[in-house]
PDB file of C-alpha atoms in Angstrom:
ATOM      1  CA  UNK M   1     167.499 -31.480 139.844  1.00  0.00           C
ATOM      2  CA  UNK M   2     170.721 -33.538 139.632  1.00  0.00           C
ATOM      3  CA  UNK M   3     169.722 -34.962 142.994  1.00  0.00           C
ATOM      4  CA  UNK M   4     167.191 -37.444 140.871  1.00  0.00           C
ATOM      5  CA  UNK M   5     169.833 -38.373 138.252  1.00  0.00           C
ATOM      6  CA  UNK M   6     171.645 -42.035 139.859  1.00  0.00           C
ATOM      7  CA  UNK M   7     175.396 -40.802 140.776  1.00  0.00           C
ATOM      8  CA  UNK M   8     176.530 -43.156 138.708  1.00  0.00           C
ATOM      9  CA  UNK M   9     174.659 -41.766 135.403  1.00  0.00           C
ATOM     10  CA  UNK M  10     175.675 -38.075 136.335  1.00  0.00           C
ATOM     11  CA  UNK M  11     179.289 -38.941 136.288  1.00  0.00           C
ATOM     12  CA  UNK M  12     179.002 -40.246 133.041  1.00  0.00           C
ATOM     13  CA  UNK M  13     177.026 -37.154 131.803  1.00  0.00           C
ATOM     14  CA  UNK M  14     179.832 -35.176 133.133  1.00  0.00           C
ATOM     15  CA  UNK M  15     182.828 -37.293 131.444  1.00  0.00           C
ATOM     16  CA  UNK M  16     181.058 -37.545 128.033  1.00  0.00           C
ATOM     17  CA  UNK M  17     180.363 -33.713 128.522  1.00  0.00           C
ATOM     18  CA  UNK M  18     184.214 -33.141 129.395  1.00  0.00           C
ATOM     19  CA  UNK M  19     184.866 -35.555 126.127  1.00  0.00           C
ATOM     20  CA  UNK M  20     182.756 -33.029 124.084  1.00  0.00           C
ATOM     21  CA  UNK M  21     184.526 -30.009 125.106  1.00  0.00           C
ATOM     22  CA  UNK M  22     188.216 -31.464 124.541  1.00  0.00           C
ATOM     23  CA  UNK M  23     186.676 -32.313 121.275  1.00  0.00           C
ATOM     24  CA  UNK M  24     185.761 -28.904 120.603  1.00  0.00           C
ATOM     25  CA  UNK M  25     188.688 -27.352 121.169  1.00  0.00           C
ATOM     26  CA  UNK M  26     190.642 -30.119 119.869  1.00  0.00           C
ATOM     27  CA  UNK M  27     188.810 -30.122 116.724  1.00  0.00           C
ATOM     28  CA  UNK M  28     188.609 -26.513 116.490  1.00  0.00           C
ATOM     29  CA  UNK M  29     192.818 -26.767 116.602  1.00  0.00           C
ATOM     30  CA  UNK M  30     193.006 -28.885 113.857  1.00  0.00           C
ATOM     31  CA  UNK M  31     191.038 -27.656 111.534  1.00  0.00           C
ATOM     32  CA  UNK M  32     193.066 -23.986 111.850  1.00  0.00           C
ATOM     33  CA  UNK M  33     196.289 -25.712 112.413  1.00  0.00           C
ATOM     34  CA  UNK M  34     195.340 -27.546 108.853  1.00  0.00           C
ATOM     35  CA  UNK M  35     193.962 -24.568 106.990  1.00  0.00           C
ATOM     36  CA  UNK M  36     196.624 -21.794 107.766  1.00  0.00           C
ATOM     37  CA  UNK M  37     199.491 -24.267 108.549  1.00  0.00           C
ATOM     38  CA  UNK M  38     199.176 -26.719 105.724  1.00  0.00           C
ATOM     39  CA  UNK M  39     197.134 -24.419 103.467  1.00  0.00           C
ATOM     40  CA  UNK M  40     194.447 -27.087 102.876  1.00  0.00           C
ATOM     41  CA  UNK M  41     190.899 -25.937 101.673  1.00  0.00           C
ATOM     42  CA  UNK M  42     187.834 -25.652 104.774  1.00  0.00           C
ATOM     43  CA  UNK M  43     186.130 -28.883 103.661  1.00  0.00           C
ATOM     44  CA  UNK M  44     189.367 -31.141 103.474  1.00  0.00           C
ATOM     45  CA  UNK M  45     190.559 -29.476 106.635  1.00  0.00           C
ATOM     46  CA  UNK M  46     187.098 -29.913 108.382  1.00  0.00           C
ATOM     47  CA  UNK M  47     186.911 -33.351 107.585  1.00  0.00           C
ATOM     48  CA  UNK M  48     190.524 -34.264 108.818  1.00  0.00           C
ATOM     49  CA  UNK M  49     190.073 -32.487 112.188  1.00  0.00           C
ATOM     50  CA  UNK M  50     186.008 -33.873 112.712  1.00  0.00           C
ATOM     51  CA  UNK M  51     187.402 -37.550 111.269  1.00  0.00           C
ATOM     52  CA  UNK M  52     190.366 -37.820 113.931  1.00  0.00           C
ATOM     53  CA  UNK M  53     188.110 -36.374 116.572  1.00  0.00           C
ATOM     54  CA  UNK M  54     185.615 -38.411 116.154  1.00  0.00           C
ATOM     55  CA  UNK M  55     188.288 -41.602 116.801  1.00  0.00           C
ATOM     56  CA  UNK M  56     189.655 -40.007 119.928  1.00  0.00           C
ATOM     57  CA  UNK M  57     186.013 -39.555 121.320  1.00  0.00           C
ATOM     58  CA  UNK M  58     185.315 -42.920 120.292  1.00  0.00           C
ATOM     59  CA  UNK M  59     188.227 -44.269 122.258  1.00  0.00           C
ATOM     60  CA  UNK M  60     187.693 -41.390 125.038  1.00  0.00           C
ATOM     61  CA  UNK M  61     184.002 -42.222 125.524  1.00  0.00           C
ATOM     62  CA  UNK M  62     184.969 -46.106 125.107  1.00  0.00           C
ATOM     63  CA  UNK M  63     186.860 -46.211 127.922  1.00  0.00           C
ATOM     64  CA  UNK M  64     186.843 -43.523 130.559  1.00  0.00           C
ATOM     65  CA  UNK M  65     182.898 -42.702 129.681  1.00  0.00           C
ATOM     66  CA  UNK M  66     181.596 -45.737 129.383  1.00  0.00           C
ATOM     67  CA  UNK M  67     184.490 -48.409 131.021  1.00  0.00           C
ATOM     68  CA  UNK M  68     184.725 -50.465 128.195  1.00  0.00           C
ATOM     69  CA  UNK M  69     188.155 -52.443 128.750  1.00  0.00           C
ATOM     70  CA  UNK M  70     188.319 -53.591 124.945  1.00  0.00           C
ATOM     71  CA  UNK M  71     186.699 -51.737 121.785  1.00  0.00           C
ATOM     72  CA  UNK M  72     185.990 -53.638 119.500  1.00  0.00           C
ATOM     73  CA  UNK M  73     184.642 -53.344 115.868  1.00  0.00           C
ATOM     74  CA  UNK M  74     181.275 -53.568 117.058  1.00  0.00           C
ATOM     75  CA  UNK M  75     182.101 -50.552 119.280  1.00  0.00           C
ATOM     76  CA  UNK M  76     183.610 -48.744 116.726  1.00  0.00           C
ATOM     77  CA  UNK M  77     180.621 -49.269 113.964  1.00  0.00           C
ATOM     78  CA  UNK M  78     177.948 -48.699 116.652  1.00  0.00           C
ATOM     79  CA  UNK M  79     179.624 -45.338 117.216  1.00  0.00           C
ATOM     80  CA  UNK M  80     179.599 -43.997 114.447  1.00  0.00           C
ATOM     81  CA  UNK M  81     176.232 -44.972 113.704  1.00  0.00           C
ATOM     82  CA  UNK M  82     175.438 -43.436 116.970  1.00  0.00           C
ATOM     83  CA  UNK M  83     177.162 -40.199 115.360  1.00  0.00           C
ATOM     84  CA  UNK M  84     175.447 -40.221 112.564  1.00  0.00           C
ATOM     85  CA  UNK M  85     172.179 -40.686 114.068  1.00  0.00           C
ATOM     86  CA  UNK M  86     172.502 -38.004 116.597  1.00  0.00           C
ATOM     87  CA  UNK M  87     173.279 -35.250 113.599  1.00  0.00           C
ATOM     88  CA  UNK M  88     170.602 -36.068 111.974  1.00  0.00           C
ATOM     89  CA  UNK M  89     168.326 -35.264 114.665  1.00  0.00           C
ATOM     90  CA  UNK M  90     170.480 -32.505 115.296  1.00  0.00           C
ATOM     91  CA  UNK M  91     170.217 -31.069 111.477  1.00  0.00           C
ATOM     92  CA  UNK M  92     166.060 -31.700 111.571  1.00  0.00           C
ATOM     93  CA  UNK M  93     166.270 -29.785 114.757  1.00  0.00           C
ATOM     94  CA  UNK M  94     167.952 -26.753 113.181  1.00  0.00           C
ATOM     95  CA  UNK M  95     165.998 -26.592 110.063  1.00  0.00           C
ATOM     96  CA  UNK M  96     162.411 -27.252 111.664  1.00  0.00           C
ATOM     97  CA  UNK M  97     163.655 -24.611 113.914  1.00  0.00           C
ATOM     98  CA  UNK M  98     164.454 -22.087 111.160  1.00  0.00           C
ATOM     99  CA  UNK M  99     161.539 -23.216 108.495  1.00  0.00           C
ATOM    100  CA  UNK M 100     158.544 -23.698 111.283  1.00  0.00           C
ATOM    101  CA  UNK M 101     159.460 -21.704 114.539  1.00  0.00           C
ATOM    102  CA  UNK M 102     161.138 -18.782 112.100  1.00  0.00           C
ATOM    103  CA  UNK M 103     164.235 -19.076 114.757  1.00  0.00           C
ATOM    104  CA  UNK M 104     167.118 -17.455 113.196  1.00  0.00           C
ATOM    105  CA  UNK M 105     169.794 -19.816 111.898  1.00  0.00           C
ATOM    106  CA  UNK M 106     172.469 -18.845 114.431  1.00  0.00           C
ATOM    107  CA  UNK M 107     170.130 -19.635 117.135  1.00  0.00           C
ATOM    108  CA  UNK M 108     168.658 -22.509 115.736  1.00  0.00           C
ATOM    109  CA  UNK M 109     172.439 -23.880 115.384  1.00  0.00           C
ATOM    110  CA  UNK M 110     172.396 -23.601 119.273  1.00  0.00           C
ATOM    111  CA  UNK M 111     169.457 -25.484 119.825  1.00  0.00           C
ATOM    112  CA  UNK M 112     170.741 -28.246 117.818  1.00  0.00           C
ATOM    113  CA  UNK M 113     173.644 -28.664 120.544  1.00  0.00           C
ATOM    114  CA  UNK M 114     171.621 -30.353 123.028  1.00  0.00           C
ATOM    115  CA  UNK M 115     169.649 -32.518 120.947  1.00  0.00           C
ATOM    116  CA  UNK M 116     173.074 -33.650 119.169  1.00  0.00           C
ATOM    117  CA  UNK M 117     174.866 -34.177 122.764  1.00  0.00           C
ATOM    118  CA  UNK M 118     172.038 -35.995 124.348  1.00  0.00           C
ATOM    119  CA  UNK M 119     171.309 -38.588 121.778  1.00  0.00           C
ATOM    120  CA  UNK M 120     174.181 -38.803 120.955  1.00  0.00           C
ATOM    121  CA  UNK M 121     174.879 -39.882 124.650  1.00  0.00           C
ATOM    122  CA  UNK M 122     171.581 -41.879 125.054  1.00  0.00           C
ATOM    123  CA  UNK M 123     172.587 -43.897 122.046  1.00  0.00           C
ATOM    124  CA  UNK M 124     175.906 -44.877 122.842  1.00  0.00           C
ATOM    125  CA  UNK M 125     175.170 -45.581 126.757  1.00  0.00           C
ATOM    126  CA  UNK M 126     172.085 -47.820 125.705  1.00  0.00           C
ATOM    127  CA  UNK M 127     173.244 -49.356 122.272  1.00  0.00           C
ATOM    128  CA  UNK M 128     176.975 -49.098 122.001  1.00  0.00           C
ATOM    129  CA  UNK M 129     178.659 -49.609 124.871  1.00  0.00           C
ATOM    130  CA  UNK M 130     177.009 -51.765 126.989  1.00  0.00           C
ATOM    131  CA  UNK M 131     178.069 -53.883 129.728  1.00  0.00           C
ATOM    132  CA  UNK M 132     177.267 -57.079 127.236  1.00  0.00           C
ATOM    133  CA  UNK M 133     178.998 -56.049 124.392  1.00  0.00           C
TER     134      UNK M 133
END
């Protein structure tokens, strides 16, 4: 299978992939470190950890993803529009998951993952971080 993806397109799959997971975890830190640390509440401590991750993938996907030597506002906008757009499809795939397919909502939750990840990287390779922007 990975034999038809271009080598050039699978090692950005891979870095954007190895973006996500740092991410994760990173994310995942931040949001404890905030909550039993600092004490703050799960929706002020979720969006702190989520908002700074999302600037380090941003910068991350930028420049060792993509090879973008300068990010620019442009960049930055078109990311998180690119963001935005790929949880949206995410979300509709979860909840047409749960309301028409009857999937249970922790699975459904995993089959948002993919859809999430692969626009998300679709989006920003084709629309965000081109080679003319």
């Amino acid at each position: 299978m990975f034999a038809l993806v271009p080598k050039a397109l699978l090692a950005q799959l891979i870095k954007f992939g190895l973006v996500g997971l740092l991410n994760t975890a990173l994310g995942l830190a931040l949001i404890y470190a905030f909550k039993w640390g600092l004490g703050w509440g799960d929706a002020t401590a979720n969006l702190a950890g989520y908002g700074l991750c999302i600037g380090l993938g941003f910068v991350l996907n930028g420049r060792w993803t993509f090879g973008q030597s300068a990010l620019g506002l442009r960049h930055g906008l078109g990311y998180l529009g690119a963001v935005a757009l790929a949880y949206l499809l995410n979300l509709t795939t979860v909840l047409l998951s749960i309301q028409l397919l009857a999937v249970p909502g922790d699975y459904a939750q995993l089959l948002g993952v993919p859809v999430f990840t692969l626009s998300s990287f679709v989006l920003n390779r084709r629309f965000v971080f081109t080679k003319s922007a």
